[in-house]
Amino acid sequence: RAIAADLDAPHEKHSLLTGKDVWRQLHVFHGELRELPDRRAHELIGEQARRTPHAVAAVRGELRWTYAELDQRANAVANRLVAAGARPGDVVAVLSDRTLPWVAAILGILKAGLVYLPVDPAYPHSRIAGILRRSGTRLLLAEVPIEPIADVPVLPLEAAGPTIDPQVSVPADAPAYIYFTSGSTGEPKGAVCAHAGMLNHLTAKIDDLGLTEQDAVCQNAPQCFDISLWQVLAPLLVGGRTVLVPPQVILDVEAFVSTLDRERITVLQVVPSYLEVLLGHLDLSPHQRPAPRIVCVTGEAISRSLVARWFGCFPDVPLVNAYGATEVSDDTTHEIMRALPATELVPVGRPVHNVSVYILDSQLALVPFGAPGQIAFAGICVGPGYINDPDRTAAAFVPDPFRPDQRMYLTGDYGRWLPNGHLEFLGRRDEQVKISGMRVEVGEVENTLLRVPGVRSACLVVVPIGTSKRLAAFFTADEPVPDLKRRLADLLPAHMVPSTVHQLDALPLTENGKVDKAALVAAALRAG
Ligand code: ADP
């Protein structure tokens, strides 16, 4: 907190930038300018399908769909949705595992000018209902027959329908998708992104990773994590293929490595904690070394030692540190590493094309070049905000001081420019933490604990385990609260459920009366 206050202090000097500083600022703020095609991603994928109808587009296990087959199935989804009464701009939720029909559903929703909202069938029912209600979802596509949830009519994910392209015209600034992330008030918030921001990210991945029709991109991210979207769509824009890897394979690292090998995966993106698991496995079986040609890490800070281990194992395979947020159409900076960086912290890189990065003080003024401050993103990547949530939108999306007709997104992250114009990530301003790369707002878990009958006070702490971390919850209650973990699992997605819960007579306090989190972390470590 003391450091946070320091980093947030207004910078006296910002109005006194010298000419050279201004030039450097202008130079390093912006990614390259790149003109994007005046078409939506699904139209470009449709054009690709006409160019290479027989090429493999999507793979899952033994199942393979060509571009022509995928395009026809996507058209069928689009036509069914229109026939069911969905109108451009309506939200359509998809309750499905990551399967080939799920890929067709994403494309079909976009083709019909609708807004894609993924929901994970493993989520608690109450959370799914809350997400559908908050987003005003119009229709739900479900993999298996179910009753309507939150009064939203259900259509089967797979069914026959006319396969001609519905040719709906979709403006570039129309919303394309919504991802719900953890919200500190106790309610998840739905970040909306537009077609233009999505296409910018997809083309940034294509350019910076050099994607071509030769590539097989691993689709391993959960469907409620926005990186799943580029893993599906970016290869389809260039004639490559997306290879869907089911969760049970990801959990079994040996099976995952075999899949990388068998499917000749060339491009992989994982969170650092999974990269560590992968390297641990490869260390033990050095003979089994599938070599993607490029690997991306994202979602949370990667340690220098893990990067060193990577290059020790794969000296010729570049590692890309990709940084961004759901609110700004996913990754907005890329650091493309071909060797271990010289800096102690692994840089997050340069803004991708058409994206600007500002480092700001508490008054939202620029800090001098190299000084730490809050990272803000501006440009085409900035989404319209949180669905049906004007207050949280207004707090995080504020006018861009350099382009008054546009807005910038305040990340809540600290960072600074390195002398070479690359960005360094310095941590969070608030209590958002990452568990396996997925966002957890401490406040959301604590508020959920407080909703359990009998719980009087609650505190969530992050406990280090090796280079990884887990969540531990401490609470006080009038009486013993049986099965608290199970009750939390009924309310929260699995990655937000604390791995241990501990009932205390009273939460320990520091001298100034705040909950003593350090003491709780120590207690959680002792309890094991
Ligand atoms: P994503 O767009 O990758 O899905 P989320 O919206 O889940 O990301 O979370 C965004 C936050 O995650 C960022 O504000 C930052 O705190 C953290 N983050 C993402 N990528 C990185 C990275 N490469 N290094 C450090 N932190 C990261």
Tab-separated table of C-alpha atoms and ligand atoms in Angstrom, residues 177 179-182 191 201 224-228 269 271-272 297-302 320-333 346-349 375 377 409-414 424-430 432-434 437-440, ligand 1:
chain	number	residue	atom	x	y	z
A	177	TYR	CA	-18.445	-10.495	-27.620
A	179	TYR	CA	-16.440	-12.056	-21.249
A	180	PHE	CA	-17.440	-12.007	-17.610
A	181	THR	CA	-14.561	-11.527	-15.185
A	182	SER	CA	-14.414	-11.404	-11.411
A	191	ALA	CA	-16.483	-6.714	-20.483
A	201	HIS	CA	-5.964	-8.146	-31.744
A	224	CYS	CA	-14.579	-18.094	-20.467
A	225	PHE	CA	-11.019	-16.779	-20.798
A	226	ASP	CA	-10.744	-14.329	-23.717
A	227	ILE	CA	-7.531	-15.843	-25.047
A	228	SER	CA	-9.634	-18.790	-26.220
A	269	GLN	CA	-0.110	-19.891	-25.593
A	271	VAL	CA	-0.109	-19.112	-18.543
A	272	PRO	CA	3.303	-19.107	-16.839
A	297	VAL	CA	2.868	-16.666	-22.171
A	298	THR	CA	0.160	-14.441	-20.797
A	299	GLY	CA	-2.219	-13.684	-17.949
A	300	GLU	CA	0.294	-13.033	-15.192
A	301	ALA	CA	3.898	-12.027	-14.664
A	302	ILE	CA	6.476	-14.586	-15.733
A	320	VAL	CA	6.445	-14.023	-26.322
A	321	ASN	CA	5.289	-12.303	-23.159
A	322	ALA	CA	1.800	-11.062	-24.047
A	323	TYR	CA	0.120	-8.544	-21.759
A	324	GLY	CA	-3.322	-6.993	-21.844
A	325	ALA	CA	-6.788	-7.188	-20.359
A	326	THR	CA	-10.200	-8.437	-21.399
A	327	GLU	CA	-11.533	-4.849	-21.472
A	328	VAL	CA	-9.082	-3.915	-24.262
A	329	SER	CA	-9.712	-6.843	-26.608
A	330	ASP	CA	-7.075	-9.076	-24.965
A	331	ASP	CA	-3.317	-8.623	-25.381
A	332	THR	CA	-2.154	-5.096	-26.114
A	333	THR	CA	1.625	-5.496	-25.782
A	346	VAL	CA	10.672	-9.787	-17.708
A	347	PRO	CA	9.379	-6.908	-19.874
A	348	VAL	CA	5.879	-7.042	-21.356
A	349	GLY	CA	7.041	-5.390	-24.556
A	375	ILE	CA	-0.829	1.730	-17.193
A	377	PHE	CA	-4.530	1.657	-22.914
A	409	TYR	CA	-8.997	2.108	-20.156
A	410	LEU	CA	-7.366	2.338	-16.728
A	411	THR	CA	-5.889	-1.105	-16.072
A	412	GLY	CA	-5.216	-0.821	-12.342
A	413	ASP	CA	-1.713	-2.115	-13.189
A	414	TYR	CA	1.530	-0.289	-12.449
A	424	GLU	CA	7.680	-3.198	-17.667
A	425	PHE	CA	4.781	-4.486	-15.519
A	426	LEU	CA	5.221	-3.629	-11.825
A	427	GLY	CA	2.124	-5.115	-10.152
A	428	ARG	CA	-1.445	-4.261	-9.235
A	429	ARG	CA	-2.910	-1.193	-7.521
A	430	ASP	CA	-5.773	-3.169	-6.014
A	432	GLN	CA	-6.991	-8.392	-8.024
A	433	VAL	CA	-4.943	-11.586	-8.080
A	434	LYS	CA	-4.326	-14.183	-10.732
A	437	GLY	CA	-3.770	-16.731	-15.130
A	438	MET	CA	-7.440	-16.173	-14.296
A	439	ARG	CA	-8.645	-13.073	-12.536
A	440	VAL	CA	-9.877	-13.318	-8.983
B	1	ADP	P1	-6.470	-11.432	-20.566
B	1	ADP	O1	-6.790	-10.317	-21.503
B	1	ADP	O2	-5.114	-12.031	-20.838
B	1	ADP	O3	-7.579	-12.438	-20.492
B	1	ADP	P2	-7.400	-10.593	-17.936
B	1	ADP	O4	-8.424	-9.631	-18.368
B	1	ADP	O5	-7.852	-11.893	-17.394
B	1	ADP	O6	-6.324	-10.817	-19.115
B	1	ADP	O7	-6.476	-9.923	-16.834
B	1	ADP	C1	-5.800	-8.729	-17.108
B	1	ADP	C2	-4.758	-8.507	-16.051
B	1	ADP	O8	-3.866	-9.640	-15.989
B	1	ADP	C3	-3.854	-7.340	-16.351
B	1	ADP	O9	-4.436	-6.130	-15.967
B	1	ADP	C4	-2.603	-7.719	-15.541
B	1	ADP	O10	-2.784	-7.395	-14.166
B	1	ADP	C5	-2.548	-9.233	-15.679
B	1	ADP	N1	-1.680	-9.662	-16.793
B	1	ADP	C6	-2.071	-10.083	-18.007
B	1	ADP	N2	-1.011	-10.431	-18.761
B	1	ADP	C7	0.100	-10.217	-18.018
B	1	ADP	C8	1.520	-10.362	-18.238
B	1	ADP	N3	2.005	-10.829	-19.381
B	1	ADP	N4	2.345	-10.021	-17.224
B	1	ADP	C9	1.860	-9.544	-16.058
B	1	ADP	N5	0.542	-9.394	-15.785
B	1	ADP	C10	-0.326	-9.722	-16.749
